[in-house]
Amino acid sequence: MSTNRENNSLSAKFIYDLTSFTHLDYPDHLSCIVWFSGCNMRCDYCYNKDIVFAKEGKYSYNDILDFLKTRVNLLEAVVLSGGEASSYDLVPFCRKIKELGFKIKLDTNGTNFTHVKELLALNLLDYVALDYKAPEEKFTQITHSNKFDEFSKTLDFLIKNNISFEARTTIHRDLLDENDINKIIDDLKTRGYKNNYYIQEFLDTGTSIADLKEPKSKFNRSLLHKDIQIIFR
């Protein structure tokens, strides 16, 4: 890697915020969360509106690395989230995180396939949480993007290369019904997905991108296919 790539990347302020401690976001690991500014999607139910629309961040990679140096032997891992962390050149940052001895989890919508593939090829990620936003026919309606093919490539790559990862979906009953989720379940099974599939129901924080309210009807979990293990969060 060129010195310029590293120096330019580490000093730029891409990071919107830092959550200094969590025991929920990386399975079985005490972690911090690094929230990256901006996203290439505009999901109606997203409650990180301020992060998604942010044009710049408050912190640089170097700022976060300075924090992490004070957490060696106290935290075990770093979660890269957002926004969409994979929109950025994460390689120099992840190398430095690894040098400090931390594990790295990436939260991603999977639409920057080449970036994710590079990070995995360099053994810089220990765990990936992949958002399966919607079945293909509703993907653009939900995300306001046309990136299902990129997402699909990332999903296939993670499955075929036996990466430690989870697929997860956020549901709002007015947007995604039981039939939609069953289509996702069927697709995951067809692709050979063997891990738990996590579903989280929409939480009305009053800050979603589409200003959504609670859904008009309740999601019926009993209608879901049982072909893969489903865990509700």
XYZ file of C-alpha atoms in Angstrom:
233
model
C 0.000 0.000 0.000
C 1.305 3.454 -0.839
C 2.215 5.808 1.993
C 0.020 8.467 0.358
C -3.020 6.193 0.467
C -2.467 5.620 4.167
C -1.692 9.228 5.123
C -4.579 10.734 3.152
C -7.046 8.215 4.464
C -6.078 8.336 8.136
C -6.350 12.107 8.460
C -9.658 12.681 6.620
C -12.761 13.202 8.769
C -15.176 10.533 7.567
C -16.556 9.454 10.939
C -19.808 10.933 12.194
C -19.687 9.604 15.745
C -18.280 7.015 18.128
C -20.114 4.805 20.603
C -17.396 3.980 23.097
C -18.914 0.780 24.504
C -21.471 -1.863 23.538
C -22.002 -5.507 24.410
C -24.905 -5.929 21.943
C -23.531 -5.171 18.482
C -20.862 -7.859 18.077
C -21.868 -11.328 19.288
C -19.966 -12.256 22.471
C -17.533 -9.339 22.271
C -17.173 -6.037 24.098
C -16.915 -3.444 21.365
C -17.095 0.168 20.309
C -19.025 1.370 17.254
C -17.554 3.688 14.624
C -20.365 5.453 12.734
C -19.438 6.519 9.188
C -21.059 9.539 7.549
C -23.246 9.171 4.491
C -24.965 6.294 2.741
C -25.749 5.250 -0.838
C -29.288 4.262 0.178
C -32.296 6.123 1.549
C -34.222 3.334 3.278
C -37.638 4.564 4.387
C -37.405 3.024 7.866
C -33.822 4.130 8.613
C -33.602 5.998 11.914
C -29.997 7.153 11.392
C -31.192 10.028 9.241
C -28.597 12.514 10.510
C -25.788 10.083 9.720
C -27.149 9.158 6.274
C -27.412 12.782 5.141
C -24.148 13.947 6.747
C -21.635 15.306 4.235
C -18.646 15.060 6.555
C -17.652 13.700 9.940
C -16.376 14.936 13.272
C -13.542 12.438 13.600
C -10.685 11.092 11.499
C -9.353 7.550 11.543
C -6.424 8.869 13.579
C -8.819 10.265 16.195
C -10.451 6.847 16.557
C -7.087 5.091 16.676
C -6.008 7.390 19.508
C -9.154 6.357 21.384
C -8.545 2.669 20.680
C -5.022 2.872 22.082
C -6.629 3.715 25.431
C -8.920 0.670 25.177
C -6.384 -2.081 24.503
C -7.202 -5.034 26.811
C -10.494 -3.330 27.763
C -12.414 -3.759 24.506
C -12.193 -6.758 22.202
C -13.561 -5.465 18.935
C -14.487 -2.524 16.714
C -17.781 -2.371 14.815
C -17.719 -0.350 11.586
C -21.233 0.931 10.918
C -23.079 3.934 9.565
C -24.298 5.199 7.202
C -22.357 2.838 4.976
C -18.807 2.189 6.138
C -17.855 0.223 3.016
C -18.251 3.351 0.880
C -14.830 4.395 2.209
C -11.314 3.058 1.780
C -11.167 1.064 5.010
C -7.950 -0.858 4.390
C -5.467 1.549 6.057
C -7.797 2.030 9.039
C -8.460 -1.680 9.484
C -4.755 -2.501 9.291
C -4.097 -0.113 12.170
C -7.010 -1.510 14.192
C -5.637 -5.024 13.712
C -2.168 -3.900 14.789
C -3.733 -2.872 18.110
C -5.154 -6.369 18.532
C -8.872 -5.766 17.982
C -11.334 -7.873 16.027
C -13.363 -6.045 13.371
C -17.040 -6.420 12.497
C -18.494 -4.680 9.439
C -22.156 -3.673 9.227
C -22.947 -3.263 5.537
C -25.664 -3.123 2.916
C -23.344 -5.092 0.635
C -23.426 -2.703 -2.299
C -19.686 -1.947 -2.401
C -18.659 -5.468 -3.359
C -15.081 -4.716 -4.412
C -14.316 -2.953 -1.106
C -15.778 -5.762 0.982
C -13.988 -8.406 -1.080
C -10.641 -6.609 -0.659
C -11.057 -6.383 3.112
C -11.849 -10.095 3.323
C -8.977 -11.046 0.995
C -6.612 -9.198 3.328
C -8.101 -10.934 6.406
C -9.116 -7.593 7.878
C -12.686 -8.562 8.842
C -13.686 -11.091 11.486
C -17.452 -10.830 11.127
C -19.915 -9.248 8.692
C -23.541 -8.273 9.306
C -25.213 -8.012 5.899
C -28.504 -6.155 5.560
C -30.896 -7.950 3.233
C -33.132 -4.962 2.708
C -35.930 -6.467 0.612
C -36.664 -9.107 -2.044
C -35.399 -8.079 -5.475
C -38.748 -6.797 -6.774
C -39.117 -4.431 -3.793
C -35.445 -3.538 -3.338
C -35.535 -0.206 -5.159
C -38.843 0.784 -3.569
C -37.434 0.225 -0.051
C -33.859 1.507 -0.526
C -34.321 4.106 -3.288
C -31.285 2.588 -5.004
C -30.725 0.204 -7.904
C -28.006 -1.878 -6.314
C -29.544 -5.313 -5.804
C -27.012 -6.936 -8.147
C -24.071 -5.592 -6.115
C -25.711 -6.749 -2.896
C -26.337 -10.161 -4.470
C -22.660 -10.544 -5.409
C -21.628 -9.759 -1.830
C -24.118 -12.243 -0.387
C -22.953 -15.025 -2.707
C -19.304 -14.276 -1.954
C -19.849 -14.452 1.806
C -21.716 -17.756 1.532
C -19.313 -19.444 -0.899
C -16.192 -18.407 0.993
C -17.536 -19.545 4.365
C -17.102 -16.116 5.979
C -18.412 -15.583 9.520
C -21.477 -13.472 8.838
C -25.171 -12.979 9.414
C -27.994 -11.847 7.150
C -30.557 -9.542 8.730
C -33.655 -7.596 7.754
C -35.556 -4.708 9.316
C -39.300 -5.020 8.810
C -42.101 -2.474 8.793
C -45.342 -4.348 8.093
C -46.624 -1.584 5.763
C -43.489 -2.007 3.607
C -42.556 -5.683 3.915
C -45.172 -8.327 4.683
C -44.840 -12.022 5.528
C -44.787 -12.983 1.859
C -41.843 -10.640 1.230
C -39.856 -12.128 4.094
C -40.632 -15.635 2.882
C -39.159 -14.672 -0.488
C -35.970 -13.624 1.302
C -35.929 -16.872 3.296
C -36.395 -18.911 0.103
C -33.618 -16.982 -1.638
C -31.208 -17.464 1.273
C -31.930 -21.195 1.339
C -31.464 -21.497 -2.440
C -28.084 -19.768 -2.221
C -26.932 -22.156 0.501
C -27.141 -19.875 3.514
C -26.706 -21.932 6.709
C -26.490 -19.299 9.449
C -29.160 -17.662 11.602
C -31.368 -15.112 9.851
C -32.055 -12.123 12.076
C -35.189 -10.002 11.848
C -35.738 -6.770 13.718
C -39.030 -4.937 13.708
C -39.174 -1.223 12.966
C -38.709 1.006 15.986
C -40.468 4.357 15.850
C -37.866 6.840 17.069
C -39.551 9.766 15.335
C -36.511 10.228 13.093
C -36.953 7.786 10.208
C -36.153 9.011 6.689
C -39.761 8.606 5.491
C -41.225 9.765 8.835
C -42.875 6.381 9.263
C -45.199 5.687 12.153
C -46.034 2.335 13.701
C -47.358 -0.111 11.074
C -51.110 -0.387 10.633
C -51.092 -4.153 11.184
C -48.948 -6.545 13.191
C -46.438 -8.845 11.536
C -47.520 -12.498 11.847
C -44.402 -14.494 12.642
C -46.251 -17.812 12.435
C -46.616 -17.420 8.648
C -42.872 -17.511 8.004
C -41.200 -20.480 6.362
C -39.154 -22.646 8.721
C -36.406 -23.550 6.254
C -33.722 -21.577 8.073
C -33.275 -20.577 11.700
C -34.955 -17.196 12.321
C -34.148 -15.061 15.348
C -36.141 -11.947 16.164
C -34.262 -9.124 17.820
